[in-house]
């Protein structure tokens, strides 16, 4: 997508790329981490599905250390739970639940989850920290179930009760997501009903509530229920496998409100499967499964314009290649994407590492090698529990200020907007733009809207413009108290308008 690549390219000698000082990024949900209503786990690991030996990425080291469970048989969905010290206490895949010693819990035998179901999710039961819901479906569009892992059983190693309890009969897809409500002791379960649309459940001390339809959106053509559903930084997204369609919307974790629903066909030939948001929540990354013929199979979506701004063809550096798989945000702020090697006995496989996801033009993609025959699935922890992103206060990051934008109404780079910042935490914002004669042509207070290249209702002429930007962040606790405030020095620079 050439237009996207122009946006941040190195400027001519008379110009200079502008980056100043530090900005902040976190999520609205992350603020609960600064002042939590109750103690919650801090995720330090990610599990990766494999035909022969499920992989564990341990983020106590940088880069993460590759470990192995010694357990195989999983193809897609897997998940795990940790205690408040970051110790894994149990994990799950479609075969069943496993304790901290990687031993199958007897009570999980006969679970109705399917090895080919994309996601399984774990939710601590509100008010009962020793018990956990494990939620899943039975592949494609099917019934939604839960089982309970009770950590008081088996001498503290845990076992399963209430196996295969029906939540709702129907046609629920394989994509599932748990969203922790800031400063409260209840959760949301987000799901997709293939016949209706986006569904929300409230999970509290009384159990899993009744389904609420958030957005009517019947399945796109070709879709059979496969694909990843994700939430991060106030956004919910879903990839519809066997179609080229994705959908995303804003989701308020406090109120459970759903708004700004968008759909996007990423490419005529794509079959969307994995989906994850950048740490800042400004971009979405989508994988296309079973695209191995050389056409682009990895896509970058700019949420502000709801458009694909870049795409790549990715394949493993070694081993066989059947498909790109799910994508997950790691505790280190990088994205991780599994690569399916094609089955038992496949050569060693790698996991793609996507760095600089907040700055797509400077994206770097590397690979962590494993000795396992990897499959399609990855762990999907509760996003607010990712320790490296939110623990210890609000982390620092640099704003990304483009030096070129092209307001030609093609849906790509039509606005001069600042990237790499957290829109939810902005308390004060001001952008003032001047022409080369020092005349003010724009003044705005919306970081999301930016400057559209208009002046006095008409199109501003092509050329170089100069800007001043003031930005401040505030993080508030559960009682509304101010926890942190940071003001950036005034940002000064230029931007070139090209139509």
Coordinates of C-alpha atoms in Angstrom, one line a residue:
X1 CA 0.0 0.0 0.0
X2 CA 2.4 2.8 -1.2
X3 CA 0.3 5.7 0.1
X4 CA 0.8 4.5 3.7
X5 CA 4.5 4.1 3.3
X6 CA 5.0 7.7 2.2
X7 CA 3.5 9.0 5.4
X8 CA 6.5 8.7 7.6
X9 CA 9.4 8.2 5.2
X10 CA 12.7 10.1 5.8
X11 CA 12.2 13.6 4.6
X12 CA 14.4 15.6 2.2
X13 CA 17.5 17.4 3.7
X14 CA 15.5 20.6 4.2
X15 CA 13.0 18.8 6.4
X16 CA 13.4 17.0 9.7
X17 CA 11.3 14.3 11.2
X18 CA 9.8 15.7 14.5
X19 CA 9.7 13.6 17.7
X20 CA 9.8 15.4 21.1
X21 CA 10.0 14.2 24.7
X22 CA 7.9 11.4 26.1
X23 CA 4.2 10.5 25.8
X24 CA 2.2 8.0 27.7
X25 CA 0.2 5.0 26.7
X26 CA -2.0 2.7 28.7
X27 CA -5.6 1.7 28.6
X28 CA -8.7 2.9 30.4
X29 CA -8.9 -0.6 31.8
X30 CA -5.3 -0.3 32.9
X31 CA -6.2 2.5 35.3
X32 CA -7.8 -0.1 37.5
X33 CA -4.3 -1.6 37.8
X34 CA -3.1 1.5 39.5
X35 CA -5.9 1.4 42.1
X36 CA -7.6 -2.1 41.8
X37 CA -10.8 -3.0 43.5
X38 CA -9.3 -6.3 44.4
X39 CA -6.1 -8.2 43.9
X40 CA -5.7 -9.7 40.4
X41 CA -3.1 -11.8 38.6
X42 CA -0.4 -10.2 36.6
X43 CA 0.2 -12.2 33.4
X44 CA 3.9 -13.0 32.8
X45 CA 3.4 -16.0 30.4
X46 CA 1.8 -16.8 27.1
X47 CA 0.9 -20.4 26.0
X48 CA 1.1 -21.4 22.3
X49 CA -0.7 -24.4 20.9
X50 CA 1.2 -27.2 19.3
X51 CA 0.5 -30.6 17.9
X52 CA 3.2 -32.3 19.9
X53 CA 4.4 -30.1 22.8
X54 CA 2.5 -26.9 23.9
X55 CA 4.9 -24.0 24.2
X56 CA 5.2 -21.5 27.1
X57 CA 6.7 -18.0 26.6
X58 CA 8.1 -16.7 29.9
X59 CA 8.3 -12.9 30.0
X60 CA 10.4 -12.8 33.1
X61 CA 13.3 -12.5 30.6
X62 CA 13.8 -10.2 27.6
X63 CA 13.4 -11.6 25.1
X64 CA 11.0 -14.2 26.5
X65 CA 12.3 -17.6 27.3
X66 CA 10.8 -20.6 25.4
X67 CA 9.6 -23.4 27.6
X68 CA 7.6 -26.6 27.0
X69 CA 4.7 -28.4 28.8
X70 CA 5.5 -31.9 27.5
X71 CA 1.8 -32.0 26.5
X72 CA 0.5 -32.1 22.9
X73 CA -2.7 -32.6 21.1
X74 CA -4.0 -29.1 21.0
X75 CA -4.6 -27.4 17.7
X76 CA -6.1 -24.0 18.4
X77 CA -7.7 -22.8 21.7
X78 CA -5.5 -22.6 24.9
X79 CA -5.4 -20.4 28.0
X80 CA -3.8 -20.3 31.4
X81 CA -4.3 -18.7 34.9
X82 CA -1.6 -17.2 37.1
X83 CA -1.6 -16.2 40.8
X84 CA -0.8 -12.7 42.0
X85 CA 3.0 -13.5 41.9
X86 CA 2.9 -14.6 38.3
X87 CA 3.0 -18.3 38.9
X88 CA 1.0 -20.5 36.5
X89 CA -1.6 -22.4 38.5
X90 CA -3.4 -24.2 35.7
X91 CA -3.9 -24.2 32.0
X92 CA -6.4 -25.5 29.5
X93 CA -6.7 -26.8 25.9
X94 CA -9.5 -28.7 24.2
X95 CA -8.4 -32.1 25.7
X96 CA -8.9 -30.7 29.2
X97 CA -7.5 -28.8 32.1
X98 CA -3.9 -29.3 33.4
X99 CA -2.5 -28.4 36.8
X100 CA 0.8 -26.6 37.5
X101 CA 2.6 -29.9 37.0
X102 CA 1.1 -30.3 33.5
X103 CA -1.0 -33.3 34.7
X104 CA -4.5 -33.6 33.3
X105 CA -7.2 -32.9 35.9
X106 CA -9.4 -36.0 36.1
X107 CA -12.6 -34.0 36.2
X108 CA -12.0 -32.5 32.8
X109 CA -12.2 -35.8 30.9
X110 CA -15.1 -35.5 28.5
X111 CA -14.9 -31.7 28.0
X112 CA -16.9 -30.7 24.9
X113 CA -14.3 -28.2 23.7
X114 CA -12.9 -29.1 20.3
X115 CA -9.2 -29.1 19.3
X116 CA -10.2 -27.0 16.3
X117 CA -12.0 -24.3 18.2
X118 CA -10.0 -21.0 18.1
X119 CA -10.3 -19.7 21.6
X120 CA -11.0 -20.8 25.2
X121 CA -11.0 -18.2 28.0
X122 CA -10.6 -18.2 31.7
X123 CA -12.4 -15.9 34.1
X124 CA -11.9 -15.8 37.9
X125 CA -15.3 -16.2 39.6
X126 CA -16.1 -12.8 41.3
X127 CA -16.0 -13.1 45.0
X128 CA -14.4 -16.5 45.0
X129 CA -10.7 -16.3 44.1
X130 CA -10.1 -20.0 44.4
X131 CA -12.5 -20.9 41.5
X132 CA -12.4 -20.1 37.8
X133 CA -14.8 -20.3 34.9
X134 CA -13.4 -21.9 31.7
X135 CA -15.6 -20.9 28.8
X136 CA -15.6 -22.5 25.3
X137 CA -17.8 -23.7 22.4
X138 CA -17.8 -27.0 20.5
X139 CA -16.2 -25.7 17.2
X140 CA -17.6 -23.5 14.5
X141 CA -21.1 -22.0 15.3
X142 CA -22.3 -24.0 18.3
X143 CA -23.4 -24.0 21.9
X144 CA -21.6 -22.0 24.6
X145 CA -20.4 -23.9 27.7
X146 CA -18.5 -23.4 30.9
X147 CA -16.7 -25.6 33.4
X148 CA -15.3 -24.6 36.8
X149 CA -11.7 -25.2 38.0
X150 CA -11.7 -25.3 41.8
X151 CA -8.2 -24.7 43.2
X152 CA -9.2 -26.0 46.6
X153 CA -9.4 -29.6 45.3
X154 CA -6.6 -32.1 44.7
X155 CA -4.5 -30.8 47.5
X156 CA -4.4 -27.3 46.0
X157 CA -3.5 -28.4 42.5
X158 CA -7.2 -28.1 41.4
X159 CA -9.8 -30.2 39.6
X160 CA -12.9 -29.6 37.5
X161 CA -16.5 -29.3 38.6
X162 CA -19.7 -28.4 36.7
X163 CA -18.2 -29.9 33.5
X164 CA -19.9 -28.8 30.3
X165 CA -22.5 -26.6 31.9
X166 CA -24.6 -24.9 29.1
X167 CA -24.5 -21.1 29.1
X168 CA -26.6 -20.6 26.0
X169 CA -27.7 -23.0 23.3
X170 CA -27.3 -21.6 19.8
X171 CA -24.7 -20.8 17.2
X172 CA -21.8 -19.1 19.0
X173 CA -18.5 -18.6 17.2
X174 CA -15.1 -19.7 18.4
X175 CA -14.0 -16.2 19.3
X176 CA -14.4 -15.3 23.0
X177 CA -13.1 -12.5 25.2
X178 CA -13.2 -11.6 28.9
X179 CA -13.0 -7.9 29.9
X180 CA -12.3 -6.9 33.4
X181 CA -14.4 -4.0 34.6
X182 CA -12.2 -1.3 36.2
X183 CA -12.6 -0.9 40.0
X184 CA -15.4 -3.4 40.1
X185 CA -15.6 -7.1 41.0
X186 CA -17.4 -8.3 37.9
X187 CA -16.5 -9.0 34.3
X188 CA -17.9 -8.9 30.8
X189 CA -17.9 -11.9 28.4
X190 CA -17.9 -10.8 24.8
X191 CA -19.0 -13.4 22.1
X192 CA -20.4 -13.5 18.6
X193 CA -23.6 -15.3 17.7
X194 CA -23.4 -16.4 14.1
X195 CA -27.1 -15.8 13.6
X196 CA -27.4 -12.5 15.4
X197 CA -24.3 -10.5 16.1
X198 CA -22.1 -9.3 19.0
X199 CA -23.2 -10.6 22.4
X200 CA -22.3 -9.4 25.9
X201 CA -22.7 -11.3 29.2
X202 CA -22.2 -9.9 32.7
X203 CA -20.2 -12.3 35.0
X204 CA -20.6 -11.5 38.7
X205 CA -20.9 -13.2 42.1
X206 CA -24.4 -14.4 41.0
X207 CA -23.0 -16.2 38.0
X208 CA -23.1 -15.7 34.2
X209 CA -26.0 -13.5 33.3
X210 CA -28.3 -13.4 30.3
X211 CA -27.0 -12.5 26.9
X212 CA -27.4 -8.9 25.6
X213 CA -27.2 -8.2 21.9
X214 CA -24.9 -5.3 21.4
X215 CA -24.8 -5.2 17.6
X216 CA -26.9 -7.0 15.0
X217 CA -24.5 -8.4 12.4
X218 CA -25.3 -11.8 10.9
X219 CA -22.4 -13.8 9.5
X220 CA -20.7 -12.6 6.3
X221 CA -20.6 -15.0 3.4
X222 CA -18.3 -18.0 3.8
X223 CA -17.9 -17.6 7.6
X224 CA -18.4 -20.7 9.6
X225 CA -17.6 -19.5 13.1
X226 CA -13.8 -19.6 13.1
X227 CA -11.5 -16.7 13.9
X228 CA -10.3 -14.6 16.8
X229 CA -12.2 -12.1 18.9
X230 CA -10.2 -9.5 20.9
X231 CA -10.6 -6.5 23.2
X232 CA -8.0 -3.9 24.1
X233 CA -7.8 -0.2 24.9
X234 CA -11.5 0.4 24.5
X235 CA -11.8 -1.5 21.2
X236 CA -13.4 -4.9 20.4
X237 CA -12.6 -6.6 17.1
X238 CA -13.3 -9.9 15.3
X239 CA -11.9 -11.7 12.3
X240 CA -14.2 -13.8 10.2
X241 CA -12.3 -16.8 8.7
X242 CA -13.2 -18.0 5.2
X243 CA -14.1 -14.4 4.4
X244 CA -12.1 -11.3 3.9
X245 CA -14.1 -9.4 6.6
X246 CA -13.2 -7.9 9.9
X247 CA -15.3 -5.8 12.3
X248 CA -14.4 -3.6 15.2
X249 CA -16.1 -1.2 17.5
X250 CA -15.6 0.9 20.7
X251 CA -16.5 -1.0 23.9
X252 CA -16.6 0.8 27.2
X253 CA -15.4 -1.6 29.9
X254 CA -17.1 0.5 32.7
X255 CA -20.6 0.7 31.3
X256 CA -20.5 -2.2 28.8
X257 CA -21.7 0.2 26.1
X258 CA -20.9 -0.6 22.4
X259 CA -20.6 2.1 19.7
X260 CA -18.9 3.1 16.5
X261 CA -19.3 -0.3 14.8
X262 CA -17.2 -0.7 11.6
X263 CA -16.6 -3.4 9.1
X264 CA -13.7 -3.7 6.7
X265 CA -12.8 -6.2 3.9
X266 CA -9.0 -6.2 4.2
X267 CA -8.2 -7.7 0.8
X268 CA -10.1 -9.5 -1.9
X269 CA -8.1 -12.7 -1.4
X270 CA -7.8 -12.7 2.4
X271 CA -9.3 -15.2 4.9
X272 CA -9.1 -13.3 8.2
X273 CA -8.3 -15.4 11.3
X274 CA -6.1 -13.6 13.9
X275 CA -6.7 -10.1 15.2
X276 CA -5.0 -8.0 17.8
X277 CA -4.7 -4.3 18.6
X278 CA -1.6 -2.2 19.1
X279 CA -0.7 -1.3 22.7
X280 CA -2.0 2.3 22.1
X281 CA -5.2 0.9 20.6
X282 CA -4.9 3.0 17.4
X283 CA -4.2 0.1 15.0
X284 CA -5.3 -3.5 14.5
X285 CA -3.2 -6.3 13.0
X286 CA -4.9 -9.1 11.1
X287 CA -3.6 -12.4 9.9
X288 CA -5.0 -14.4 6.9
X289 CA -4.9 -18.1 7.4
X290 CA -3.9 -20.6 4.7
X291 CA -2.5 -17.9 2.5
X292 CA 0.8 -19.4 1.6
X293 CA 1.0 -18.6 -2.1
X294 CA 2.8 -15.3 -1.9
X295 CA 0.0 -12.8 -1.7
X296 CA -0.1 -10.5 1.3
X297 CA -1.4 -12.4 4.4
X298 CA -0.7 -9.8 7.3
X299 CA -2.6 -6.5 7.4
X300 CA -2.3 -3.2 9.4
X301 CA -5.6 -1.4 10.0
X302 CA -5.7 2.3 11.0
X303 CA -8.8 2.6 13.2
X304 CA -9.1 6.3 12.7
X305 CA -9.7 5.9 9.0
X306 CA -10.9 2.3 9.1
X307 CA -8.5 1.4 6.3
X308 CA -5.7 -1.0 5.6
X309 CA -2.5 1.2 5.6
X310 CA 0.0 -1.6 5.0
X311 CA 0.3 -5.3 4.3
X312 CA 2.9 -8.0 4.2
X313 CA 3.5 -11.5 3.0
X314 CA 4.9 -13.4 6.0
X315 CA 6.3 -16.9 6.2
X316 CA 8.5 -18.8 8.6
X317 CA 12.2 -18.5 8.4
X318 CA 12.5 -22.3 8.8
X319 CA 10.3 -25.3 8.8
X320 CA 7.1 -26.0 6.9
X321 CA 4.3 -23.5 6.5
X322 CA 0.5 -24.1 6.4
X323 CA -1.0 -20.9 7.9
X324 CA -0.5 -17.8 10.0
X325 CA -2.4 -18.1 13.2
X326 CA -3.7 -16.1 16.1
X327 CA -2.0 -12.9 17.3
X328 CA -1.6 -11.8 21.0
X329 CA -0.3 -8.8 22.8
X330 CA 2.5 -9.8 25.2
X331 CA 3.4 -8.3 28.6
X332 CA 6.4 -6.6 26.9
X333 CA 4.1 -4.6 24.5
X334 CA 5.1 -6.7 21.4
X335 CA 2.6 -8.7 19.4
X336 CA 3.2 -12.5 19.0
X337 CA 1.8 -14.5 16.1
X338 CA 1.9 -18.3 15.9
X339 CA 2.7 -20.1 12.6
X340 CA 1.0 -23.4 11.8
X341 CA 3.5 -26.0 10.5
X342 CA 1.0 -28.4 9.3
X343 CA 0.7 -31.3 11.8
X344 CA 2.5 -33.8 13.9
X345 CA 6.1 -34.3 12.9
X346 CA 6.4 -31.0 11.1
X347 CA 9.9 -29.4 11.5
X348 CA 10.6 -26.9 14.2
X349 CA 8.5 -23.8 14.0
X350 CA 8.9 -20.1 14.9
X351 CA 6.6 -17.5 16.5
X352 CA 6.6 -14.1 14.8
X353 CA 7.4 -11.1 17.0
X354 CA 6.0 -7.8 15.9
X355 CA 7.7 -4.8 17.5
X356 CA 6.9 -1.1 17.3
X357 CA 3.2 -1.9 16.7
X358 CA 2.3 1.6 17.8
X359 CA 4.3 3.0 14.8
X360 CA 3.4 0.8 11.8
X361 CA 5.9 2.5 9.4
X362 CA 8.7 1.5 11.7
X363 CA 7.4 -2.0 12.3
X364 CA 10.0 -4.7 12.8
X365 CA 9.2 -8.4 12.6
X366 CA 11.5 -11.1 13.9
X367 CA 11.0 -14.7 15.0
X368 CA 11.5 -16.9 18.1
X369 CA 12.3 -20.5 17.2
X370 CA 10.8 -23.5 19.0
X371 CA 11.3 -27.2 18.7
X372 CA 7.6 -27.9 18.6
X373 CA 5.2 -28.5 15.7
X374 CA 3.2 -25.4 16.2
X375 CA -0.5 -25.0 15.4
X376 CA -2.9 -22.0 15.1
X377 CA -3.8 -21.0 18.6
X378 CA -2.4 -18.7 21.3
X379 CA -3.3 -17.9 24.9
X380 CA -5.8 -15.1 25.3
X381 CA -5.4 -13.5 28.8
X382 CA -7.5 -10.7 30.2
X383 CA -5.8 -7.7 28.6
X384 CA -5.7 -5.6 31.8
X385 CA -3.7 -8.4 33.5
X386 CA -0.7 -8.0 31.1
X387 CA 1.9 -6.8 33.6
X388 CA 4.4 -5.2 31.4
X389 CA 1.9 -2.7 30.0
X390 CA 0.3 -1.3 33.1
X391 CA 2.1 -2.2 36.3
X392 CA 4.1 0.4 38.3
X393 CA 2.3 3.5 37.0
X394 CA 1.8 4.8 33.5
X395 CA 4.7 3.8 31.2
X396 CA 6.4 6.2 28.8
X397 CA 6.3 6.1 25.0
X398 CA 7.1 8.6 22.3
X399 CA 4.4 10.2 20.2
X400 CA 4.6 9.5 16.5
X401 CA 4.2 12.8 14.5
X402 CA 4.0 12.4 10.8
X403 CA 5.7 14.9 8.5
X404 CA 3.4 14.2 5.5
X405 CA -0.3 13.8 5.0
X406 CA -2.5 13.5 1.9
X407 CA -6.1 14.8 2.3
X408 CA -7.3 13.6 -1.1
X409 CA -10.4 11.7 0.3
X410 CA -9.0 8.3 -0.6
X411 CA -9.4 7.0 3.0
X412 CA -5.6 6.9 3.6
X413 CA -3.6 9.5 5.5
X414 CA -6.4 12.1 5.0
X415 CA -5.7 13.7 8.4
X416 CA -2.8 15.2 10.2
X417 CA -3.1 13.2 13.5
X418 CA -0.6 12.3 16.2
X419 CA 0.0 8.6 16.8
X420 CA 1.4 6.6 19.7
X421 CA -0.7 8.4 22.4
X422 CA -3.5 7.2 24.6
X423 CA -6.7 9.0 23.7
X424 CA -8.5 7.8 26.9
X425 CA -5.9 9.5 29.2
X426 CA -5.7 12.9 27.5
X427 CA -6.9 15.7 29.7
X428 CA -5.7 18.6 27.6
X429 CA -4.9 18.8 24.0
X430 CA -4.3 21.7 21.6
X431 CA -3.0 21.7 18.0
X432 CA -2.4 25.0 16.2
X433 CA -1.2 25.0 12.5
X434 CA 0.4 27.9 10.7
X435 CA 1.2 28.5 7.0
X436 CA 4.7 29.7 6.0
X437 CA 3.7 33.3 6.5
X438 CA 2.9 32.6 10.2
X439 CA -0.9 32.9 9.6
X440 CA -3.0 30.5 11.7
X441 CA -4.9 28.0 9.5
X442 CA -6.2 25.5 12.1
X443 CA -6.8 25.4 15.9
X444 CA -8.3 22.3 17.4
X445 CA -8.6 20.4 20.7
X446 CA -9.4 16.9 19.4
X447 CA -6.4 14.5 19.2
X448 CA -8.6 12.1 17.3
X449 CA -9.8 14.6 14.6
X450 CA -6.5 16.4 14.0
X451 CA -6.3 18.6 11.0
X452 CA -8.1 17.7 7.8
X453 CA -6.2 20.1 5.5
X454 CA -9.1 22.6 5.4
X455 CA -8.8 26.4 6.0
X456 CA -11.8 28.7 6.1
X457 CA -14.0 25.9 4.8
X458 CA -11.9 25.3 1.7
X459 CA -8.8 23.2 0.8
X460 CA -5.5 24.5 2.1
X461 CA -2.9 24.6 -0.7
X462 CA -0.1 22.0 -0.9
X463 CA 3.0 23.0 0.9
X464 CA 4.8 23.0 4.2
X465 CA 3.0 24.0 7.4
X466 CA 4.2 24.5 10.9
X467 CA 2.5 23.4 14.2
X468 CA 2.5 23.7 17.9
X469 CA 1.0 20.9 20.0
X470 CA 0.3 20.9 23.7
X471 CA -0.6 17.6 25.4
X472 CA -1.3 16.5 29.0
X473 CA -2.4 13.2 30.5
X474 CA -4.2 12.3 33.7
X475 CA -4.9 9.0 35.3
X476 CA -7.6 8.7 38.0
X477 CA -8.3 6.1 40.6
X478 CA -11.5 4.2 41.3
X479 CA -12.8 7.0 43.5
X480 CA -12.0 9.7 40.9
X481 CA -8.9 10.8 42.7
X482 CA -6.0 12.0 40.6
X483 CA -3.3 9.4 40.5
X484 CA -0.9 10.9 38.0
X485 CA -0.6 13.9 35.7
X486 CA 2.1 14.6 33.1
X487 CA 2.4 17.5 30.8
X488 CA 4.6 17.2 27.7
X489 CA 6.7 20.2 26.6
X490 CA 5.2 22.0 23.7
X491 CA 5.8 20.0 20.5
X492 CA 7.0 22.1 17.6
X493 CA 7.6 21.0 14.0
X494 CA 6.4 21.0 10.4
X495 CA 4.1 18.9 8.2
X496 CA 3.9 18.7 4.4
X497 CA 0.4 18.7 2.8
X498 CA 0.3 16.8 -0.5
X499 CA -2.9 16.1 -2.4

